[in-house]
């Protein structure tokens, strides 16, 4: 029996006036049919050289999935000119396409890469991988989160993979897809891209972190759970729990209600596939007023993070209450340690809706009111290495 999506649609649309536009856009993003294919036109065959990451050396070694590498080129700006009055972060802002295998198919994926200004440390810059949400591009995500500016201050490279319109008409990562949750779909492409960028720019392999917003958070979680040896930490902002959904209707159900029946069993399946799973330090950021991906998901993610890190349910939790101040929102930090090492931080932000905390509110899905989520992520990641 196929369940009707009508009750879920009504539930998603019963949100506050300030969130109705965001809810409607994400609803459309999940349920919209693919765009019709354009009429065939005669055009030159694509060159594999255009699908590889730029190298900073004159004679790079070619990756196993691509031809010789082109010279780096400045990344184009996707946002309207009116939104680009802020001075960009110093450093290099590069764009390229990666070509790699996903199952039996050769896939290409665009990405943007920020490299800080100045000399890298002997071990190379650490890397943060940022996955955007539905209805966002990589460049919009970079501007909205201001992660490049934060990375310049803290000394991080930042990689922004971009979901293609051919994979999803609204650039949604398919976090609800069962095959993707098990390591297929876009996962091998993202992992291959990370490996190529690490090698091309001599980045620090012991300090690679991945995070995302909304659907991007769901995808970041999937990538980390399937390749834990690659990442020293994980950050999820307004993300759904792992291992549930399995359809667009199911995805909406998870966003609104979580899925208590899958909390433990989904992690048990991961541990069965990956015996000896290493520790995965995690920070979870969630707005209490989010009616698109509701806070119950953070409750379930918290339980999953405890399980994946083999932390007993009775492990003490240190709670800090933070006042909002002039430009911020009051919030709580719930910290779980193993010995002296911070393993899990849960940030609950009062009054925050479905938006990046402390972001550029001129772009959708960003709230100017703090705390600054990008700073919270960088501060947390700075405590860890693989």
C-alpha positions as a Markdown table, in Angstrom:
| # | Residue | x | y | z |
|---|---|---|---|---|
| 1 | Unk | 0.0 | 0.0 | 0.0 |
| 2 | Unk | 1.4 | 3.4 | -1.0 |
| 3 | Unk | 1.0 | 6.0 | 1.7 |
| 4 | Unk | -0.5 | 9.3 | 0.7 |
| 5 | Unk | 1.8 | 12.3 | 0.9 |
| 6 | Unk | -1.1 | 14.7 | 1.6 |
| 7 | Unk | -0.9 | 14.6 | 5.4 |
| 8 | Unk | 2.9 | 15.2 | 5.3 |
| 9 | Unk | 2.5 | 18.1 | 2.8 |
| 10 | Unk | -0.1 | 19.7 | 5.1 |
| 11 | Unk | 2.2 | 19.3 | 8.1 |
| 12 | Unk | 5.1 | 20.8 | 6.3 |
| 13 | Unk | 3.1 | 23.8 | 5.2 |
| 14 | Unk | 1.7 | 24.5 | 8.7 |
| 15 | Unk | 4.7 | 26.7 | 9.7 |
| 16 | Unk | 5.1 | 30.3 | 10.8 |
| 17 | Unk | 4.8 | 33.0 | 8.2 |
| 18 | Unk | 8.5 | 33.6 | 8.1 |
| 19 | Unk | 9.2 | 30.0 | 7.2 |
| 20 | Unk | 6.5 | 29.4 | 4.7 |
| 21 | Unk | 8.6 | 30.5 | 1.8 |
| 22 | Unk | 11.5 | 28.2 | 2.8 |
| 23 | Unk | 9.2 | 25.3 | 3.4 |
| 24 | Unk | 7.5 | 25.7 | 0.1 |
| 25 | Unk | 10.8 | 25.9 | -1.8 |
| 26 | Unk | 12.1 | 22.8 | -0.1 |
| 27 | Unk | 8.8 | 21.0 | -0.7 |
| 28 | Unk | 9.0 | 21.9 | -4.4 |
| 29 | Unk | 12.6 | 20.8 | -4.5 |
| 30 | Unk | 11.8 | 17.3 | -3.2 |
| 31 | Unk | 8.7 | 16.7 | -5.3 |
| 32 | Unk | 9.4 | 18.6 | -8.5 |
| 33 | Unk | 9.8 | 16.3 | -11.5 |
| 34 | Unk | 13.1 | 16.4 | -13.4 |
| 35 | Unk | 13.4 | 19.2 | -15.9 |
| 36 | Unk | 12.7 | 18.1 | -19.5 |
| 37 | Unk | 15.8 | 17.3 | -21.5 |
| 38 | Unk | 16.9 | 20.2 | -23.8 |
| 39 | Unk | 16.6 | 19.7 | -27.6 |
| 40 | Unk | 19.7 | 18.0 | -29.0 |
| 41 | Unk | 22.2 | 20.4 | -30.5 |
| 42 | Unk | 25.4 | 19.6 | -32.3 |
| 43 | Unk | 28.3 | 20.4 | -30.1 |
| 44 | Unk | 31.9 | 19.3 | -29.7 |
| 45 | Unk | 32.5 | 16.2 | -27.6 |
| 46 | Unk | 33.5 | 17.1 | -24.0 |
| 47 | Unk | 37.1 | 17.1 | -23.2 |
| 48 | Unk | 38.2 | 15.1 | -20.2 |
| 49 | Unk | 40.8 | 17.7 | -19.4 |
| 50 | Unk | 38.0 | 20.1 | -18.3 |
| 51 | Unk | 36.7 | 17.8 | -15.6 |
| 52 | Unk | 39.8 | 17.6 | -13.4 |
| 53 | Unk | 40.9 | 19.6 | -10.4 |
| 54 | Unk | 43.4 | 22.4 | -11.1 |
| 55 | Unk | 47.0 | 21.7 | -10.0 |
| 56 | Unk | 49.4 | 24.3 | -8.5 |
| 57 | Unk | 52.5 | 22.7 | -10.1 |
| 58 | Unk | 53.6 | 23.0 | -13.8 |
| 59 | Unk | 53.7 | 19.2 | -14.5 |
| 60 | Unk | 51.1 | 17.4 | -12.3 |
| 61 | Unk | 50.5 | 13.7 | -12.4 |
| 62 | Unk | 47.2 | 12.9 | -14.0 |
| 63 | Unk | 44.6 | 11.3 | -11.8 |
| 64 | Unk | 43.5 | 7.8 | -12.7 |
| 65 | Unk | 40.1 | 9.0 | -13.9 |
| 66 | Unk | 41.0 | 12.0 | -16.0 |
| 67 | Unk | 43.4 | 13.5 | -18.5 |
| 68 | Unk | 46.1 | 16.2 | -17.8 |
| 69 | Unk | 45.0 | 19.0 | -15.6 |
| 70 | Unk | 44.1 | 22.6 | -16.8 |
| 71 | Unk | 45.5 | 25.7 | -15.2 |
| 72 | Unk | 43.5 | 27.0 | -12.2 |
| 73 | Unk | 40.9 | 29.6 | -13.0 |
| 74 | Unk | 39.2 | 32.1 | -10.7 |
| 75 | Unk | 35.8 | 30.9 | -9.6 |
| 76 | Unk | 32.8 | 32.7 | -11.2 |
| 77 | Unk | 30.3 | 34.5 | -8.9 |
| 78 | Unk | 26.9 | 33.0 | -8.9 |
| 79 | Unk | 25.1 | 35.5 | -6.7 |
| 80 | Unk | 23.7 | 38.8 | -8.0 |
| 81 | Unk | 26.1 | 41.7 | -8.1 |
| 82 | Unk | 24.1 | 43.5 | -5.3 |
| 83 | Unk | 25.1 | 40.7 | -3.0 |
| 84 | Unk | 28.8 | 40.9 | -3.7 |
| 85 | Unk | 29.7 | 44.3 | -2.2 |
| 86 | Unk | 31.5 | 42.7 | 0.7 |
| 87 | Unk | 35.2 | 42.3 | 0.2 |
| 88 | Unk | 36.1 | 38.7 | -0.6 |
| 89 | Unk | 38.4 | 36.8 | 1.7 |
| 90 | Unk | 42.1 | 37.0 | 0.6 |
| 91 | Unk | 43.5 | 33.9 | -0.8 |
| 92 | Unk | 42.7 | 31.8 | -3.9 |
| 93 | Unk | 39.2 | 31.0 | -5.0 |
| 94 | Unk | 39.3 | 28.3 | -7.6 |
| 95 | Unk | 36.8 | 26.2 | -9.5 |
| 96 | Unk | 37.1 | 22.9 | -11.4 |
| 97 | Unk | 35.2 | 19.7 | -12.2 |
| 98 | Unk | 36.1 | 16.3 | -10.9 |
| 99 | Unk | 35.5 | 13.1 | -12.9 |
| 100 | Unk | 35.2 | 9.8 | -11.1 |
| 101 | Unk | 33.3 | 6.5 | -11.0 |
| 102 | Unk | 29.9 | 6.0 | -9.3 |
| 103 | Unk | 29.1 | 2.4 | -9.7 |
| 104 | Unk | 29.6 | 1.6 | -13.4 |
| 105 | Unk | 29.1 | 5.2 | -14.6 |
| 106 | Unk | 31.6 | 8.0 | -15.0 |
| 107 | Unk | 30.3 | 11.0 | -13.1 |
| 108 | Unk | 31.5 | 14.6 | -13.1 |
| 109 | Unk | 30.9 | 17.1 | -10.4 |
| 110 | Unk | 31.8 | 20.8 | -10.1 |
| 111 | Unk | 33.5 | 22.2 | -7.1 |
| 112 | Unk | 34.9 | 25.4 | -5.7 |
| 113 | Unk | 38.0 | 25.5 | -3.5 |
| 114 | Unk | 39.3 | 28.2 | -1.2 |
| 115 | Unk | 43.0 | 28.3 | -0.2 |
| 116 | Unk | 44.0 | 30.8 | 2.5 |
| 117 | Unk | 46.4 | 33.6 | 1.8 |
| 118 | Unk | 50.0 | 33.1 | 3.1 |
| 119 | Unk | 52.3 | 30.2 | 3.6 |
| 120 | Unk | 50.8 | 26.9 | 4.5 |
| 121 | Unk | 52.1 | 25.0 | 7.6 |
| 122 | Unk | 54.6 | 22.2 | 7.0 |
| 123 | Unk | 51.9 | 19.6 | 7.2 |
| 124 | Unk | 49.7 | 21.6 | 4.8 |
| 125 | Unk | 46.4 | 23.3 | 5.4 |
| 126 | Unk | 43.6 | 21.3 | 7.1 |
| 127 | Unk | 40.5 | 20.9 | 4.9 |
| 128 | Unk | 36.8 | 21.6 | 5.6 |
| 129 | Unk | 34.3 | 20.1 | 3.1 |
| 130 | Unk | 31.1 | 22.0 | 2.9 |
| 131 | Unk | 27.9 | 20.5 | 1.4 |
| 132 | Unk | 25.1 | 23.0 | 0.5 |
| 133 | Unk | 21.4 | 22.4 | 0.9 |
| 134 | Unk | 18.6 | 22.2 | -1.6 |
| 135 | Unk | 18.0 | 25.4 | -3.7 |
| 136 | Unk | 21.6 | 26.5 | -3.1 |
| 137 | Unk | 24.7 | 26.6 | -5.1 |
| 138 | Unk | 28.3 | 26.1 | -3.9 |
| 139 | Unk | 29.1 | 29.8 | -4.3 |
| 140 | Unk | 25.9 | 30.9 | -2.5 |
| 141 | Unk | 26.7 | 28.5 | 0.3 |
| 142 | Unk | 30.2 | 30.0 | 0.6 |
| 143 | Unk | 28.9 | 33.5 | 0.7 |
| 144 | Unk | 26.0 | 32.8 | 3.0 |
| 145 | Unk | 28.1 | 30.9 | 5.6 |
| 146 | Unk | 31.1 | 33.3 | 5.3 |
| 147 | Unk | 33.2 | 30.1 | 5.8 |
| 148 | Unk | 36.0 | 31.4 | 3.6 |
| 149 | Unk | 36.5 | 34.5 | 5.8 |
| 150 | Unk | 36.5 | 32.2 | 8.9 |
| 151 | Unk | 38.9 | 29.8 | 7.2 |
| 152 | Unk | 41.3 | 32.6 | 6.3 |
| 153 | Unk | 41.5 | 33.6 | 10.0 |
| 154 | Unk | 41.9 | 30.0 | 11.3 |
| 155 | Unk | 44.1 | 28.7 | 8.5 |
| 156 | Unk | 41.8 | 26.2 | 6.6 |
| 157 | Unk | 41.3 | 25.2 | 3.0 |
| 158 | Unk | 37.6 | 24.8 | 2.2 |
| 159 | Unk | 36.1 | 22.6 | -0.5 |
| 160 | Unk | 32.5 | 23.1 | -1.8 |
| 161 | Unk | 31.2 | 20.2 | -4.0 |
| 162 | Unk | 28.1 | 21.2 | -6.0 |
| 163 | Unk | 25.3 | 18.9 | -6.8 |
| 164 | Unk | 24.5 | 19.0 | -10.5 |
| 165 | Unk | 21.1 | 19.9 | -11.9 |
| 166 | Unk | 21.2 | 16.7 | -13.9 |
| 167 | Unk | 21.3 | 14.7 | -10.7 |
| 168 | Unk | 18.5 | 16.7 | -9.0 |
| 169 | Unk | 16.6 | 19.7 | -10.6 |
| 170 | Unk | 17.0 | 21.7 | -7.3 |
| 171 | Unk | 20.5 | 20.6 | -6.4 |
| 172 | Unk | 19.3 | 18.4 | -3.5 |
| 173 | Unk | 21.7 | 15.7 | -2.2 |
| 174 | Unk | 19.8 | 12.4 | -2.1 |
| 175 | Unk | 20.3 | 11.7 | 1.6 |
| 176 | Unk | 17.1 | 9.7 | 1.8 |
| 177 | Unk | 18.2 | 7.2 | -0.9 |
| 178 | Unk | 19.0 | 3.8 | 0.5 |
| 179 | Unk | 21.8 | 3.1 | -1.9 |
| 180 | Unk | 23.4 | 6.5 | -1.2 |
| 181 | Unk | 23.1 | 5.8 | 2.6 |
| 182 | Unk | 25.1 | 2.6 | 2.0 |
| 183 | Unk | 27.9 | 4.4 | 0.2 |
| 184 | Unk | 26.7 | 4.6 | -3.4 |
| 185 | Unk | 25.2 | 7.5 | -5.4 |
| 186 | Unk | 27.2 | 10.7 | -5.0 |
| 187 | Unk | 29.4 | 9.3 | -2.1 |
| 188 | Unk | 32.3 | 7.9 | -4.2 |
| 189 | Unk | 32.4 | 11.0 | -6.3 |
| 190 | Unk | 32.7 | 13.3 | -3.3 |
| 191 | Unk | 35.3 | 11.0 | -1.7 |
| 192 | Unk | 37.3 | 10.8 | -4.9 |
| 193 | Unk | 37.2 | 14.6 | -5.3 |
| 194 | Unk | 38.4 | 15.1 | -1.7 |
| 195 | Unk | 41.3 | 12.7 | -2.3 |
| 196 | Unk | 42.3 | 14.4 | -5.5 |
| 197 | Unk | 42.3 | 17.9 | -3.9 |
| 198 | Unk | 44.3 | 16.6 | -0.9 |
| 199 | Unk | 47.0 | 15.3 | -3.2 |
| 200 | Unk | 47.0 | 18.2 | -5.6 |
| 201 | Unk | 47.4 | 20.9 | -2.9 |
| 202 | Unk | 49.4 | 19.0 | -0.3 |
| 203 | Unk | 46.7 | 19.4 | 2.4 |
| 204 | Unk | 46.8 | 17.8 | 5.8 |
| 205 | Unk | 45.2 | 14.4 | 5.6 |
| 206 | Unk | 45.0 | 14.1 | 9.4 |
| 207 | Unk | 42.7 | 17.1 | 9.6 |
| 208 | Unk | 39.9 | 16.7 | 7.1 |
| 209 | Unk | 36.4 | 17.6 | 8.2 |
| 210 | Unk | 33.0 | 17.5 | 6.6 |
| 211 | Unk | 29.8 | 19.4 | 7.3 |
| 212 | Unk | 26.7 | 20.6 | 5.7 |
| 213 | Unk | 23.3 | 22.3 | 6.0 |
| 214 | Unk | 19.9 | 20.6 | 5.7 |
| 215 | Unk | 20.2 | 18.1 | 2.8 |
| 216 | Unk | 23.9 | 18.8 | 2.8 |
| 217 | Unk | 24.1 | 17.8 | 6.4 |
| 218 | Unk | 22.3 | 14.5 | 5.6 |
| 219 | Unk | 24.9 | 13.9 | 2.8 |
| 220 | Unk | 27.9 | 14.9 | 5.0 |
| 221 | Unk | 26.7 | 12.4 | 7.6 |
| 222 | Unk | 26.5 | 9.6 | 5.0 |
| 223 | Unk | 29.9 | 10.3 | 3.6 |
| 224 | Unk | 31.5 | 10.3 | 7.0 |
| 225 | Unk | 29.8 | 7.2 | 8.2 |
| 226 | Unk | 30.9 | 5.3 | 5.0 |
| 227 | Unk | 34.5 | 6.6 | 5.0 |
| 228 | Unk | 35.3 | 7.3 | 8.7 |
| 229 | Unk | 39.1 | 6.9 | 8.2 |
| 230 | Unk | 39.1 | 10.0 | 6.0 |
| 231 | Unk | 37.6 | 12.4 | 8.4 |
| 232 | Unk | 38.7 | 13.8 | 11.8 |
| 233 | Unk | 35.3 | 15.4 | 12.6 |
| 234 | Unk | 31.7 | 15.9 | 11.4 |
| 235 | Unk | 29.4 | 19.0 | 11.6 |
| 236 | Unk | 25.7 | 18.9 | 10.9 |
| 237 | Unk | 23.5 | 22.0 | 10.8 |
| 238 | Unk | 19.7 | 21.5 | 10.6 |
| 239 | Unk | 20.2 | 18.0 | 9.3 |
| 240 | Unk | 17.9 | 14.9 | 9.2 |
| 241 | Unk | 18.8 | 11.7 | 11.0 |
| 242 | Unk | 20.8 | 9.0 | 9.2 |
| 243 | Unk | 19.4 | 5.9 | 7.6 |
| 244 | Unk | 15.7 | 6.7 | 7.1 |
| 245 | Unk | 13.4 | 8.1 | 4.4 |
| 246 | Unk | 14.1 | 5.9 | 1.3 |
| 247 | Unk | 11.7 | 7.9 | -0.8 |
| 248 | Unk | 10.6 | 11.6 | -1.3 |
| 249 | Unk | 7.5 | 11.0 | 0.8 |
| 250 | Unk | 9.6 | 9.2 | 3.4 |
| 251 | Unk | 12.1 | 12.1 | 3.4 |
| 252 | Unk | 9.4 | 14.5 | 4.3 |
| 253 | Unk | 8.3 | 12.3 | 7.1 |
| 254 | Unk | 11.8 | 12.2 | 8.5 |
| 255 | Unk | 12.1 | 16.0 | 8.2 |
| 256 | Unk | 8.9 | 16.5 | 10.2 |
| 257 | Unk | 8.9 | 13.6 | 12.6 |
| 258 | Unk | 12.3 | 11.9 | 12.6 |
| 259 | Unk | 12.1 | 8.1 | 12.7 |
| 260 | Unk | 12.5 | 6.6 | 16.1 |
| 261 | Unk | 12.4 | 3.1 | 14.7 |
| 262 | Unk | 15.5 | 3.6 | 12.6 |
| 263 | Unk | 17.7 | 5.5 | 15.1 |
| 264 | Unk | 19.5 | 2.5 | 16.6 |
| 265 | Unk | 19.1 | 0.0 | 13.7 |
| 266 | Unk | 20.6 | 2.3 | 11.1 |
| 267 | Unk | 23.8 | 2.7 | 13.2 |
| 268 | Unk | 23.8 | -1.1 | 13.9 |
| 269 | Unk | 23.9 | -1.6 | 10.1 |
| 270 | Unk | 26.9 | 0.8 | 9.8 |
| 271 | Unk | 28.8 | -1.0 | 12.5 |
| 272 | Unk | 28.1 | -4.3 | 10.9 |
| 273 | Unk | 29.4 | -3.1 | 7.5 |
| 274 | Unk | 32.4 | -1.4 | 9.2 |
| 275 | Unk | 33.7 | -3.4 | 12.2 |
| 276 | Unk | 36.1 | -1.4 | 14.3 |
| 277 | Unk | 34.6 | 1.9 | 13.4 |
| 278 | Unk | 36.9 | 4.7 | 14.7 |
| 279 | Unk | 35.7 | 7.6 | 16.8 |
| 280 | Unk | 33.8 | 10.3 | 14.8 |
| 281 | Unk | 33.8 | 13.6 | 16.8 |
| 282 | Unk | 30.5 | 15.4 | 15.9 |
| 283 | Unk | 28.9 | 18.8 | 16.4 |
| 284 | Unk | 25.2 | 19.1 | 15.9 |
| 285 | Unk | 23.6 | 22.6 | 15.4 |
| 286 | Unk | 19.9 | 23.1 | 15.3 |
| 287 | Unk | 17.3 | 25.9 | 15.6 |
| 288 | Unk | 14.5 | 25.3 | 18.1 |
| 289 | Unk | 12.0 | 27.1 | 15.8 |
| 290 | Unk | 12.9 | 25.0 | 12.7 |
| 291 | Unk | 9.7 | 23.8 | 11.1 |
| 292 | Unk | 11.3 | 22.4 | 8.0 |
| 293 | Unk | 13.8 | 19.9 | 9.6 |
| 294 | Unk | 12.3 | 19.8 | 13.0 |
| 295 | Unk | 14.4 | 19.5 | 16.2 |
| 296 | Unk | 13.4 | 15.9 | 16.8 |
| 297 | Unk | 16.0 | 15.1 | 14.2 |
| 298 | Unk | 18.7 | 16.5 | 16.4 |
| 299 | Unk | 17.5 | 14.4 | 19.2 |
| 300 | Unk | 17.8 | 11.3 | 17.0 |
| 301 | Unk | 21.2 | 12.4 | 15.6 |
| 302 | Unk | 22.4 | 12.9 | 19.1 |
| 303 | Unk | 21.5 | 9.3 | 20.0 |
| 304 | Unk | 23.2 | 8.1 | 16.7 |
| 305 | Unk | 26.4 | 10.0 | 17.5 |
| 306 | Unk | 26.5 | 8.4 | 21.0 |
| 307 | Unk | 26.1 | 4.9 | 19.4 |
| 308 | Unk | 28.7 | 5.4 | 16.7 |
| 309 | Unk | 31.2 | 6.7 | 19.2 |
| 310 | Unk | 30.4 | 3.9 | 21.7 |
| 311 | Unk | 29.4 | 6.3 | 24.4 |
| 312 | Unk | 27.1 | 4.9 | 27.1 |
| 313 | Unk | 23.8 | 6.6 | 27.4 |
| 314 | Unk | 24.7 | 7.5 | 31.0 |
| 315 | Unk | 27.9 | 9.4 | 30.0 |
| 316 | Unk | 27.9 | 12.8 | 31.8 |
| 317 | Unk | 26.9 | 15.8 | 29.8 |
| 318 | Unk | 28.3 | 19.3 | 30.5 |
| 319 | Unk | 25.7 | 22.0 | 29.7 |
| 320 | Unk | 26.5 | 25.6 | 29.1 |
| 321 | Unk | 23.8 | 28.3 | 28.7 |
| 322 | Unk | 24.8 | 31.2 | 26.5 |
| 323 | Unk | 23.0 | 34.6 | 26.4 |
| 324 | Unk | 22.2 | 36.0 | 23.0 |
| 325 | Unk | 23.6 | 39.5 | 23.3 |
| 326 | Unk | 23.0 | 42.3 | 20.9 |
| 327 | Unk | 23.3 | 40.4 | 17.6 |
| 328 | Unk | 22.9 | 36.8 | 18.8 |
| 329 | Unk | 20.3 | 34.3 | 20.0 |
| 330 | Unk | 20.4 | 32.5 | 23.3 |
| 331 | Unk | 21.6 | 28.9 | 23.0 |
| 332 | Unk | 22.7 | 25.9 | 24.9 |
| 333 | Unk | 25.8 | 23.7 | 24.4 |
| 334 | Unk | 25.6 | 20.1 | 25.5 |
| 335 | Unk | 29.1 | 18.6 | 25.5 |
| 336 | Unk | 30.0 | 14.9 | 25.9 |
| 337 | Unk | 33.7 | 13.9 | 26.6 |
| 338 | Unk | 35.7 | 10.8 | 26.5 |
| 339 | Unk | 38.3 | 11.5 | 29.1 |
| 340 | Unk | 39.6 | 15.0 | 28.2 |
| 341 | Unk | 38.5 | 14.8 | 24.6 |
| 342 | Unk | 35.4 | 16.5 | 23.4 |
| 343 | Unk | 33.5 | 13.9 | 21.3 |
| 344 | Unk | 30.0 | 15.4 | 20.9 |
| 345 | Unk | 28.7 | 18.9 | 21.0 |
| 346 | Unk | 25.0 | 19.6 | 20.6 |
| 347 | Unk | 24.1 | 23.2 | 20.0 |
| 348 | Unk | 20.4 | 24.2 | 20.5 |
| 349 | Unk | 19.7 | 27.7 | 19.4 |
| 350 | Unk | 16.5 | 29.4 | 20.6 |
| 351 | Unk | 14.3 | 31.2 | 18.0 |
| 352 | Unk | 16.4 | 30.0 | 15.0 |
| 353 | Unk | 14.4 | 28.8 | 12.1 |
| 354 | Unk | 15.7 | 26.7 | 9.1 |
| 355 | Unk | 18.7 | 28.9 | 8.4 |
| 356 | Unk | 22.5 | 29.0 | 8.9 |
| 357 | Unk | 23.1 | 30.6 | 12.2 |
| 358 | Unk | 25.1 | 33.9 | 12.0 |
| 359 | Unk | 25.1 | 33.8 | 8.2 |
| 360 | Unk | 24.5 | 36.4 | 5.5 |
| 361 | Unk | 20.7 | 37.0 | 5.6 |
| 362 | Unk | 20.7 | 38.6 | 2.1 |
| 363 | Unk | 20.8 | 35.0 | 0.9 |
| 364 | Unk | 18.1 | 32.4 | 1.5 |
| 365 | Unk | 18.5 | 29.9 | 4.4 |
| 366 | Unk | 20.7 | 32.3 | 6.4 |
| 367 | Unk | 20.0 | 34.1 | 9.6 |
| 368 | Unk | 22.1 | 37.2 | 10.6 |
| 369 | Unk | 21.4 | 36.5 | 14.3 |
| 370 | Unk | 24.2 | 34.4 | 15.9 |
| 371 | Unk | 25.8 | 32.4 | 17.2 |
| 372 | Unk | 28.2 | 32.2 | 14.3 |
| 373 | Unk | 27.8 | 28.6 | 13.1 |
| 374 | Unk | 31.0 | 28.8 | 11.0 |
| 375 | Unk | 33.0 | 29.8 | 14.0 |
| 376 | Unk | 31.4 | 27.1 | 16.1 |
| 377 | Unk | 32.4 | 24.5 | 13.5 |
| 378 | Unk | 36.0 | 25.8 | 13.1 |
| 379 | Unk | 36.5 | 25.9 | 16.9 |
| 380 | Unk | 35.2 | 22.4 | 17.3 |
| 381 | Unk | 37.3 | 21.0 | 14.4 |
| 382 | Unk | 40.4 | 22.7 | 15.8 |
| 383 | Unk | 40.3 | 20.2 | 18.7 |
| 384 | Unk | 40.6 | 17.1 | 16.5 |
| 385 | Unk | 42.8 | 15.2 | 14.1 |
| 386 | Unk | 42.7 | 11.7 | 12.7 |
